[in-house]
Amino acid sequence: MPTDTENRELISLPTAELLRLAPFAGDFFSSIGLELPAEEISTADYFASLDAELLEDLGLERQTLAERFTAFMELLENLKSGIDSAHIESITIRGGHDKSGRAEEFDLTVKPGEVICIVGPTGSGKSRFLADIEWMAQGDTPTGRNILINGAAPDPSQRFSIEHKLVAQLSQNMNFVMDLTVEEFITMHAESRMVDDISSVTAAIIKLANDLAGEKFTPQTPVTALSGGQSRALMIADTSCLSTSPIVLIDEIENAGIDRKRAVHTLVDKRKIVLMATHDPILALMGDRRLVFKNGGIATIIDTSQEERANLVRFEEMDAMLGAVRNALRNGELIGKLG
Amino acid sequence: MKLITIAGPPSSGKTAVTIKAIAALQREGVHVGVVKFDSLSTQDQTVYEKQGVAVMSGLSGNLCPDHFFVSNVSDCLSWGAEKGFDLLVIESAGLCNRCAPHIQGVLAVCVIDNLSGVDTPKKIGPMLKMSDVVVITKGDIVSQAEREVFSYRVRQVNANATIINVNGLTGQGGHELGKLLLNAPETPDLEGRLLRFSMPAALCSYCLGQRKIGSDFQMGNVKKMDFK
Ligand SMILES: Nc1nc2c(ncn2[C@@H]2O[C@H](COP(=O)(O)OP(=O)(O)OP(=O)(O)O)[C@@H](O)[C@H]2O)c(=O)[nH]1
Ligand SMILES: Nc1ncnc2c1ncn2[C@@H]1O[C@H](COP(=O)(O)OP(=O)(O)O)[C@@H](O)[C@H]1O
Ligand SMILES: [Mg+2]
Ligand SMILES: [Mg+2]
């Protein structure tokens, strides 16, 4: 993988050679509004040859181009190495204090593959807790909490780097604002992650999403035509395969027309840490632990017991029954007397 | 006093995120003032006032709002100093993608929203490419995949900026943005400072009020499209 010095040398390579070594380098030129240089010209010579008026029009300064190029190539490297090694083994939340200043007496360590539920009334501090994790709080948020990565304070440069974003969020009122087919959409995401085999990753994600969604869709379906359940299924499959973030935050997947249990298992299988703000009985009992929020702090941490979990079977039966009624209603059937 | 320029396309969420950041700063006792630049009218004055933020508006009328900004920025600074602010935020009109009211040595923030589409970052000039902090808003409305692609595309055109997602409605990220604003360097005065990039050259007959169309009426800095 090219190092810093090698990046500096990339700039002297003829474009054909550059693109052979780093296929995504072409994006650099288009992203700032420049045409791809001719094959035999090096990036450095190309910069020197650009018309001053063109640069002025594009709002670019010649002397910063080389620096921009180097920064771009470093970004590509960081993203690539970020995918190659998702080296998060644990995330620790070191307790701070609640709104009255009462200390939270715990260190909570979560590991890939764990499911954590977050419960508590509105205003109790659930969103603040998630924001603490998202921004890797270092005692500098209203709660005074500290976030440790693999047992140590994260490097300050990681706090705002998109390559090291800790949390991917799957929210309820999410829309697609792009007019693309499912296949084009996932391809675009895979490209931004510099995945090696884009078409097979894309195919795998679409298949996975179809397994999760009640109603099937094809790679050619426009994303804007997907139902709520299909959209969520697609985003769960996409996030589990393409996101570098070790934590996936889900708020409310109740009744979304998707197999909730399998959705969570999909993320767990991909070694994500799943955080769910939910009061849905089935989801809550799937969690390994529940964090109970009160007055801006975590009041208790409940480990889901065998006894609690034994109820899951009952809840699933009830859920299946309601699901069947929902289907009957959709199909225009009458609801008979319940047995 | 610390000075900050906040720019971004119309309705990208500049006021919304600024207010969330200011609210967090005010809780820590930081005294913040705002100057809003716009062309015809602005609602922002009342929005800031409602939050208890001292605010001044500058309307450029028939002048380019960004040129108007440069001509008045030193006076804004004096006003802020007089009022005793710790931090003065200047919110630009952000009407043209080529312009940037960013000043060398002054913390430059660009606010863009996820809804504007993943091709937008490459269409915005120095306002985005030369900013120190890029705030991305309206992440609540789009999918996780779009958010990731969008921030990647921002990173492509400005690899050195700090990129931060802030929700202008819920305020998620506002506290963190406030921290970043506090990192701004002190700006005692602006005399002789340089803009980060030249404003677009514009001195043609239409700048001077001409309304008639046709080559006889075009004078000065005129540029023609190439149809070949
Ligand atoms: N859903 C959502 N809406 C937002 C967000 N941020 C801002 N808005 C809304 O977007 C609209 C425009 O926000 P403003 O803060 O006024 O935008 P602005 O950039 O200051 O606009 P001008 O100063 O007029 O150019 C408002 O209705 C905001 O409530 C966000 O993160 N999510
Ligand atoms: N430990 C704390 N100390 C001070 N303020 C807090 C604390 N926890 C939360 N807050 C503040 O309380 C408010 C409500 O918290 P929030 O996280 O939005 O609650 P929820 O998501 O549970 O509805 C927010 O303004 C948040 O910043
Ligand atoms: Mg909340
Ligand atoms: Mg505004």
XYZ file of C-alpha atoms and ligand atoms in Angstrom:
628
model
C 0.000 0.000 0.000
C 1.489 3.388 -0.995
C 2.975 5.370 1.885
C 3.285 9.104 2.222
C 6.492 9.320 0.203
C 5.004 7.071 -2.415
C 2.005 9.377 -2.635
C 4.380 12.186 -3.399
C 5.834 10.054 -6.168
C 2.412 9.182 -7.569
C 2.135 12.764 -8.669
C 5.081 12.298 -11.058
C 3.681 9.163 -12.697
C 2.088 9.282 -16.131
C -1.682 9.176 -15.727
C -2.014 5.721 -17.295
C 0.406 4.325 -14.731
C -1.258 6.222 -11.882
C -4.673 4.800 -12.728
C -3.233 1.314 -12.956
C -1.845 1.609 -9.423
C -4.796 3.505 -7.970
C -7.955 3.063 -10.055
C -9.952 5.525 -7.932
C -7.421 8.335 -8.452
C -9.442 9.485 -11.466
C -12.127 10.695 -9.063
C -9.741 13.337 -7.821
C -9.866 15.238 -11.088
C -13.610 15.009 -11.595
C -14.329 15.920 -7.973
C -12.699 19.314 -8.409
C -14.055 19.886 -11.904
C -10.955 19.023 -13.933
C -10.742 16.685 -16.903
C -8.680 13.539 -16.660
C -5.118 14.317 -17.883
C -3.874 12.592 -21.055
C -2.415 9.118 -20.446
C 1.242 10.009 -20.917
C 1.188 13.218 -18.805
C 2.026 13.173 -15.105
C -0.287 14.812 -12.587
C 2.427 17.330 -11.668
C 2.945 18.381 -15.301
C -0.805 18.546 -15.806
C -1.179 20.950 -12.868
C 1.605 23.133 -14.254
C -0.037 23.227 -17.683
C -3.538 24.243 -16.558
C -4.843 27.550 -17.805
C -4.888 30.241 -15.113
C -8.314 31.406 -16.211
C -9.763 27.912 -15.910
C -8.407 27.618 -12.356
C -9.847 31.006 -11.463
C -13.231 29.892 -12.812
C -13.120 26.684 -10.824
C -12.084 28.536 -7.680
C -8.787 26.669 -7.409
C -5.268 27.854 -6.702
C -2.442 26.190 -8.606
C -0.059 26.011 -5.655
C -2.602 24.084 -3.553
C -3.343 21.440 -6.206
C -0.414 19.162 -5.344
C -1.349 19.312 -1.676
C -4.969 18.517 -2.516
C -3.859 15.574 -4.638
C -1.696 14.169 -1.834
C -4.486 14.618 0.698
C -6.900 12.835 -1.637
C -4.562 9.887 -2.149
C -4.075 9.641 1.616
C -7.825 9.623 2.069
C -8.108 6.701 -0.357
C -5.455 4.818 1.596
C -7.073 5.499 4.946
C -10.444 4.370 3.707
C -8.984 1.227 2.226
C -7.038 0.303 5.320
C -10.080 1.181 7.421
C -12.046 -1.555 5.664
C -9.228 -4.080 5.707
C -8.909 -3.945 9.454
C -11.964 -3.136 11.511
C -9.752 -3.342 14.561
C -12.254 -2.390 17.207
C -12.292 -5.040 19.896
C -14.178 -3.108 22.514
C -15.731 0.225 23.325
C -15.856 1.328 26.930
C -18.183 3.981 28.297
C -16.749 5.334 31.539
C -19.587 6.748 33.633
C -20.024 10.476 34.169
C -22.889 12.035 36.073
C -26.601 12.644 35.640
C -28.333 16.033 35.418
C -28.165 16.523 39.197
C -24.467 15.739 39.227
C -24.914 12.276 40.786
C -22.086 10.005 39.614
C -22.833 7.083 37.347
C -20.991 4.255 38.994
C -20.069 2.008 36.132
C -17.717 1.256 33.307
C -19.649 -0.317 30.489
C -17.660 -2.293 27.933
C -19.339 -3.472 24.747
C -17.903 -5.847 22.173
C -18.660 -6.687 18.537
C -21.681 -8.945 18.219
C -23.408 -7.635 21.342
C -26.904 -6.206 21.413
C -27.615 -3.410 23.893
C -31.038 -1.859 24.447
C -31.623 1.640 25.662
C -34.784 2.382 27.612
C -36.189 5.323 29.528
C -38.689 8.167 29.181
C -38.304 11.191 26.924
C -35.730 13.624 28.240
C -33.952 10.964 30.299
C -30.706 11.321 28.336
C -30.841 8.525 25.733
C -29.898 10.743 22.802
C -27.151 12.439 24.810
C -25.694 9.018 25.612
C -25.626 8.083 21.945
C -24.088 11.438 21.077
C -21.395 10.832 23.709
C -20.444 7.640 21.905
C -20.730 9.179 18.458
C -18.350 12.029 19.357
C -16.079 9.923 21.542
C -16.727 12.166 24.544
C -13.631 12.886 26.609
C -15.199 14.363 29.717
C -16.122 17.379 27.628
C -19.872 16.869 27.175
C -22.657 17.733 29.649
C -22.507 14.204 31.094
C -18.770 14.095 31.788
C -18.539 10.611 30.263
C -15.392 9.229 28.640
C -15.292 6.854 25.693
C -12.399 4.430 25.359
C -11.585 2.441 22.245
C -9.898 -0.923 22.916
C -9.403 0.230 26.497
C -7.615 3.491 25.701
C -8.558 7.080 24.929
C -8.913 7.487 21.144
C -6.478 9.551 19.149
C -7.926 13.091 18.953
C -7.654 13.020 15.160
C -10.170 10.152 15.105
C -12.916 12.192 16.670
C -13.957 13.930 13.521
C -12.619 11.622 10.864
C -15.203 10.033 8.617
C -13.026 6.924 8.353
C -13.306 6.341 12.086
C -16.937 7.157 12.615
C -18.147 4.938 15.426
C -21.869 5.018 14.824
C -23.997 4.234 11.802
C -27.604 5.180 12.352
C -30.678 3.499 10.930
C -33.599 5.713 11.671
C -37.321 5.450 11.208
C -38.067 8.516 9.103
C -35.336 7.838 6.608
C -35.873 8.527 2.910
C -33.911 8.047 -0.242
C -33.470 11.370 -1.952
C -31.690 9.965 -4.979
C -33.303 8.799 -8.136
C -31.343 5.586 -8.647
C -32.117 1.903 -8.931
C -31.291 -0.319 -5.969
C -28.283 -1.668 -7.845
C -26.946 1.764 -8.823
C -27.478 2.997 -5.293
C -25.546 0.204 -3.593
C -22.848 0.388 -6.278
C -22.394 4.078 -5.539
C -21.996 3.358 -1.852
C -19.548 0.509 -2.528
C -17.499 2.783 -4.785
C -17.219 5.380 -2.055
C -15.843 2.630 0.171
C -13.384 1.529 -2.489
C -14.532 -2.064 -2.313
C -12.597 -4.432 -4.570
C -15.350 -6.544 -6.049
C -18.178 -4.067 -6.322
C -20.617 -6.144 -8.354
C -20.528 -9.211 -6.135
C -20.798 -7.135 -2.947
C -23.758 -5.310 -4.471
C -25.440 -8.575 -5.444
C -24.875 -10.007 -1.961
C -26.417 -6.970 -0.285
C -29.492 -7.053 -2.503
C -29.979 -10.746 -1.821
C -29.614 -10.250 1.923
C -32.078 -7.361 1.884
C -34.595 -9.507 0.017
C -34.253 -12.209 2.641
C -35.127 -9.666 5.318
C -37.954 -7.858 3.572
C -41.421 -9.335 3.494
C -42.035 -8.227 -0.080
C -39.339 -8.855 -2.670
C -37.714 -6.304 -4.947
C -35.219 -6.477 -7.803
C -31.884 -4.749 -8.468
C -33.733 -2.600 -11.023
C -36.354 -1.297 -8.589
C -35.881 2.462 -8.065
C -34.961 3.123 -4.429
C -37.710 5.706 -4.222
C -40.279 2.996 -5.042
C -39.291 0.781 -2.094
C -41.769 0.361 0.753
C -40.782 1.342 4.285
C -39.952 -2.258 5.158
C -37.954 -2.804 1.984
C -35.988 0.411 2.548
C -35.107 -0.620 6.072
C -34.132 -4.109 4.937
C -31.892 -2.623 2.255
C -30.236 -0.258 4.709
C -29.673 -3.003 7.285
C -28.073 -5.224 4.646
C -26.078 -2.302 3.270
C -24.876 -1.117 6.667
C -23.920 -4.593 7.794
C -21.782 -5.115 4.688
C -20.484 -1.684 3.732
C -20.349 0.563 6.762
C -17.012 0.790 8.610
C -18.722 1.954 11.780
C -18.523 -0.726 14.480
C -21.753 0.399 16.144
C -25.139 0.364 14.489
C -27.795 2.390 16.177
C -31.365 1.446 15.408
C -34.264 3.508 16.594
C -37.558 1.685 16.401
C -37.905 -1.019 13.789
C -41.275 -1.985 15.168
C -43.850 -2.992 12.577
C -41.632 -2.024 9.715
C -42.653 -4.955 7.519
C -39.350 -6.664 8.076
C -38.174 -9.666 10.017
C -36.901 -7.796 13.098
C -35.173 -10.753 14.645
C -33.303 -11.643 11.500
C -32.417 -8.004 10.960
C -30.710 -7.864 14.323
C -29.047 -11.241 13.748
C -27.710 -10.017 10.406
C -25.911 -7.168 12.125
C -24.670 -9.411 14.920
C -23.328 -11.896 12.343
C -21.328 -9.086 10.769
C -19.802 -8.366 14.177
C -21.563 -5.073 14.692
C -22.349 -3.723 18.126
C -26.088 -3.157 17.967
C -27.618 -0.369 20.034
C -31.396 -0.133 20.016
C -33.533 2.554 21.545
C -36.659 0.467 21.815
C -39.548 -0.471 24.042
C -40.600 -3.288 21.742
C -40.789 -6.437 23.922
C -39.255 -8.784 21.358
C -36.351 -6.501 20.512
C -35.745 -5.534 24.120
C -35.491 -9.184 25.169
C -33.134 -9.937 22.313
C -30.675 -7.545 23.899
C -27.885 -8.906 26.059
C -28.312 -5.916 28.367
C -30.659 -2.989 28.900
C -29.448 0.408 29.968
C -32.116 2.171 31.989
C -31.970 5.955 31.747
C -33.203 8.406 34.375
C -32.529 12.094 34.813
C -29.696 12.175 32.264
C -27.810 9.210 33.638
C -27.780 5.418 33.453
C -29.664 4.374 36.583
C -29.334 0.600 36.169
C -27.908 -1.939 33.783
C -30.086 -5.034 33.534
C -28.661 -8.259 32.128
C -31.413 -10.063 30.283
C -32.096 -13.137 32.433
C -33.037 -16.634 31.303
C -36.379 -16.086 32.943
C -37.034 -12.917 30.963
C -35.869 -14.478 27.781
C -38.123 -17.493 28.248
C -41.004 -15.102 27.608
C -39.665 -14.412 24.161
C -41.384 -17.499 22.773
C -44.752 -16.237 24.005
C -44.186 -12.764 22.632
C -43.199 -14.209 19.289
C -46.402 -16.248 19.156
C -48.434 -13.124 19.892
C -46.473 -11.227 17.303
C -47.049 -13.946 14.701
C -50.749 -13.866 15.496
C -50.978 -10.119 15.033
C -48.941 -10.470 11.856
C -51.416 -12.990 10.511
C -54.310 -10.658 11.271
C -52.469 -7.831 9.544
C -52.031 -10.014 6.479
C -55.666 -11.023 6.525
C -56.678 -7.355 6.620
C -54.319 -6.613 3.714
C -55.934 -9.412 1.714
C -59.453 -8.193 2.403
C -60.373 -11.159 4.603
C -62.703 -11.221 7.576
C -61.215 -11.628 11.032
C -62.855 -14.628 12.706
C -63.218 -15.224 16.409
C -59.796 -15.656 18.009
C -59.056 -19.127 19.379
C -12.656 38.299 20.331
C -12.861 35.214 18.136
C -14.348 35.643 14.675
C -16.036 32.930 12.598
C -17.463 33.067 9.074
C -20.298 30.671 8.356
C -21.256 30.234 4.730
C -23.365 27.782 2.795
C -26.102 27.561 0.176
C -29.502 29.124 0.996
C -31.556 27.119 3.488
C -28.760 24.628 4.120
C -29.254 25.070 7.864
C -26.697 27.758 8.735
C -28.942 29.522 11.225
C -30.323 26.312 12.691
C -26.929 24.773 13.497
C -25.442 28.086 14.599
C -28.241 28.479 17.107
C -27.704 24.967 18.481
C -23.972 25.594 18.826
C -24.553 28.977 20.450
C -27.027 27.485 22.915
C -24.369 25.005 24.051
C -21.783 27.791 24.327
C -24.131 30.058 26.255
C -24.645 27.298 28.803
C -20.911 27.476 29.404
C -21.039 31.233 29.804
C -19.619 32.198 26.406
C -20.988 35.518 25.122
C -21.820 35.185 21.416
C -23.061 37.719 18.849
C -24.146 37.243 15.241
C -24.132 39.333 12.072
C -26.342 38.049 9.260
C -25.753 39.132 5.657
C -28.457 38.724 3.060
C -29.626 40.357 -0.135
C -33.305 41.286 0.027
C -34.667 40.351 3.396
C -33.905 38.006 6.219
C -35.955 36.179 8.812
C -32.816 35.226 10.625
C -32.725 38.376 12.740
C -35.917 37.331 14.544
C -34.833 33.700 14.756
C -31.637 34.684 16.558
C -33.399 37.238 18.735
C -35.886 34.613 19.846
C -32.953 32.611 21.146
C -31.694 35.617 23.035
C -28.709 36.108 20.730
C -27.557 39.668 19.961
C -27.804 40.057 16.189
C -27.232 42.641 13.488
C -28.422 42.265 9.866
C -26.824 43.697 6.737
C -28.933 43.769 3.579
C -26.969 44.287 0.381
C -29.959 45.211 -1.812
C -28.795 45.392 -5.414
C -25.151 44.751 -4.572
C -23.579 41.321 -4.514
C -24.017 40.231 -0.870
C -20.523 38.763 -0.662
C -18.862 41.944 -1.970
C -21.030 43.861 0.460
C -19.808 41.548 3.207
C -16.137 42.312 2.535
C -16.777 46.038 2.545
C -18.416 45.799 5.960
C -16.622 43.051 7.779
C -14.200 45.334 9.645
C -17.149 47.318 10.981
C -18.806 44.093 12.096
C -15.694 43.282 14.079
C -15.688 46.703 15.740
C -19.362 46.303 16.628
C -18.674 42.914 18.200
C -15.731 44.232 20.171
C -17.811 47.149 21.407
C -20.543 44.758 22.567
C -17.947 42.720 24.415
C -18.627 39.362 22.725
C -16.243 36.474 23.252
C -17.182 35.172 19.861
C -18.688 36.818 16.788
C -20.320 34.686 14.106
C -20.919 36.108 10.655
C -23.558 34.214 8.679
C -23.278 34.858 4.945
C -26.036 34.910 2.360
C -24.391 32.127 0.389
C -26.163 32.844 -2.851
C -23.504 31.871 -5.325
C -21.446 28.702 -5.292
C -18.340 30.390 -6.612
C -18.051 32.964 -3.827
C -16.511 32.517 -0.416
C -16.527 35.092 2.319
C -13.727 33.196 4.061
C -10.756 35.149 5.390
C -7.239 33.880 5.975
C -6.606 33.243 9.654
C -10.325 33.384 10.526
C -12.145 30.108 11.237
C -14.150 29.307 8.103
C -17.241 27.103 8.335
C -19.301 25.806 5.424
C -22.768 24.347 6.022
C -24.247 22.033 3.410
C -27.151 19.664 3.622
C -27.546 16.029 2.700
C -30.713 16.799 0.773
C -28.819 18.796 -1.823
C -27.593 15.530 -3.322
C -24.265 13.751 -3.567
C -23.094 15.736 -6.599
C -23.353 19.049 -4.776
C -19.949 19.028 -3.046
C -18.124 19.162 -6.364
C -20.312 22.015 -7.584
C -19.466 24.301 -4.686
C -16.277 26.318 -5.042
C -13.976 27.937 -2.465
C -16.855 28.335 0.004
C -16.566 24.572 0.603
C -13.126 23.711 -0.714
C -11.324 26.307 1.405
C -13.254 25.979 4.635
C -11.795 24.612 7.881
C -14.977 23.035 9.207
C -17.723 21.494 7.089
C -21.059 21.033 8.819
C -23.405 18.560 7.150
C -27.056 18.931 8.084
C -30.380 17.152 7.516
C -28.919 13.711 8.029
C -32.190 12.768 9.705
C -34.007 12.784 6.378
C -31.714 10.609 4.282
C -30.448 7.061 4.521
C -27.224 6.014 6.236
C -25.751 5.082 2.839
C -26.443 8.551 1.442
C -24.929 10.162 4.510
C -21.781 8.104 4.081
C -21.490 8.827 0.359
C -22.165 12.509 0.937
C -19.469 12.937 3.572
C -17.066 10.968 1.409
C -17.731 13.336 -1.501
C -17.143 16.311 0.789
C -13.895 14.730 1.906
C -12.888 14.298 -1.741
C -13.030 18.028 -2.422
C -11.718 19.162 0.951
C -9.539 16.503 2.494
C -8.244 18.727 5.278
C -11.433 20.093 6.791
C -13.032 18.772 9.956
C -16.354 17.291 8.892
C -19.149 17.222 11.424
C -22.764 16.118 11.124
C -25.175 18.343 12.996
C -28.932 18.088 13.110
C -30.388 21.582 12.983
C -33.703 20.425 14.424
C -32.734 18.145 17.309
C -29.400 19.820 17.920
C -27.492 16.540 17.778
C -23.855 17.549 17.265
C -24.513 21.157 18.296
C -22.499 20.849 21.460
C -19.557 19.447 19.484
C -19.826 22.203 16.870
C -19.707 24.744 19.694
C -16.412 23.207 20.842
C -14.995 23.537 17.341
C -16.075 27.189 17.145
C -14.307 27.883 20.420
C -11.075 26.750 18.780
C -11.184 29.765 16.456
C -8.157 32.023 16.731
C -8.482 35.507 18.215
C -9.067 38.201 15.590
C -8.088 41.594 16.998
C -8.518 43.369 13.678
C -8.853 42.686 9.965
C -7.011 45.550 8.293
C -4.840 44.161 5.506
C -6.071 40.564 5.947
C -6.616 38.555 2.779
C -9.708 36.798 1.547
C -8.993 33.111 1.043
C -9.943 33.449 -2.591
C -10.725 36.298 -4.945
C -14.416 37.036 -5.377
C -15.632 36.465 -8.950
C -14.564 39.217 -11.292
C -17.700 41.107 -12.222
C -17.530 44.441 -13.837
C -19.681 44.426 -16.912
C -22.461 46.716 -18.028
C -25.024 44.529 -16.243
C -23.242 45.080 -12.936
C -23.826 48.755 -13.551
C -27.557 48.465 -14.049
C -27.897 47.766 -17.778
C -31.083 45.792 -18.570
C -31.086 45.577 -22.380
C -29.982 42.309 -23.966
C -27.659 42.260 -27.013
C -23.971 42.615 -27.868
C -24.240 46.386 -28.325
C -25.045 46.719 -24.656
C -22.354 44.438 -23.295
C -19.259 46.185 -22.070
C -16.406 45.485 -19.703
C -15.687 42.001 -18.420
C -17.804 39.915 -20.817
C -17.325 36.224 -21.310
C -18.899 34.123 -24.050
C -19.985 30.488 -24.040
C -18.280 28.164 -26.459
C -20.839 26.245 -28.574
C -18.333 24.426 -30.772
N -34.897 17.939 8.953
C -33.972 18.864 9.166
N -34.253 20.149 8.884
C -33.300 21.067 9.125
C -32.030 20.725 9.625
N -31.290 21.859 9.722
C -32.083 22.874 9.306
N -33.303 22.405 8.939
C -34.438 23.171 8.423
O -34.053 23.745 7.182
C -34.651 25.025 7.010
C -33.613 26.084 6.688
O -32.758 26.240 7.804
P -32.015 27.611 8.133
O -31.197 27.374 9.358
O -32.952 28.737 8.121
O -31.050 27.710 6.863
P -30.043 28.882 6.489
O -28.899 28.237 5.785
O -29.732 29.689 7.690
O -30.923 29.704 5.456
P -30.658 31.179 4.874
O -29.969 31.959 5.972
O -32.013 31.692 4.561
O -29.794 30.967 3.664
C -35.394 25.314 8.308
O -36.750 25.007 8.099
C -34.757 24.378 9.302
O -35.624 24.013 10.335
C -31.766 19.333 9.919
O -30.675 18.920 10.349
N -32.778 18.455 9.658
N -26.016 13.914 32.395
C -26.525 15.041 31.887
N -26.174 16.248 32.380
C -26.708 17.373 31.867
N -27.574 17.427 30.837
C -27.954 16.258 30.293
C -27.455 15.016 30.775
N -27.986 14.009 30.031
C -28.803 14.612 29.132
N -28.787 15.962 29.276
C -29.575 16.942 28.508
O -30.968 16.699 28.735
C -31.726 16.892 27.569
C -32.602 15.683 27.250
O -31.765 14.568 26.969
P -31.957 13.631 25.676
O -30.705 12.845 25.537
O -32.383 14.415 24.495
O -33.150 12.708 26.191
P -33.955 11.535 25.411
O -33.234 11.207 24.138
O -33.965 10.387 26.361
O -35.329 12.049 25.184
C -30.727 17.249 26.487
O -30.690 18.643 26.349
C -29.397 16.727 27.025
O -28.273 17.442 26.519
Mg -34.017 11.331 22.191
Mg -29.941 31.700 7.945
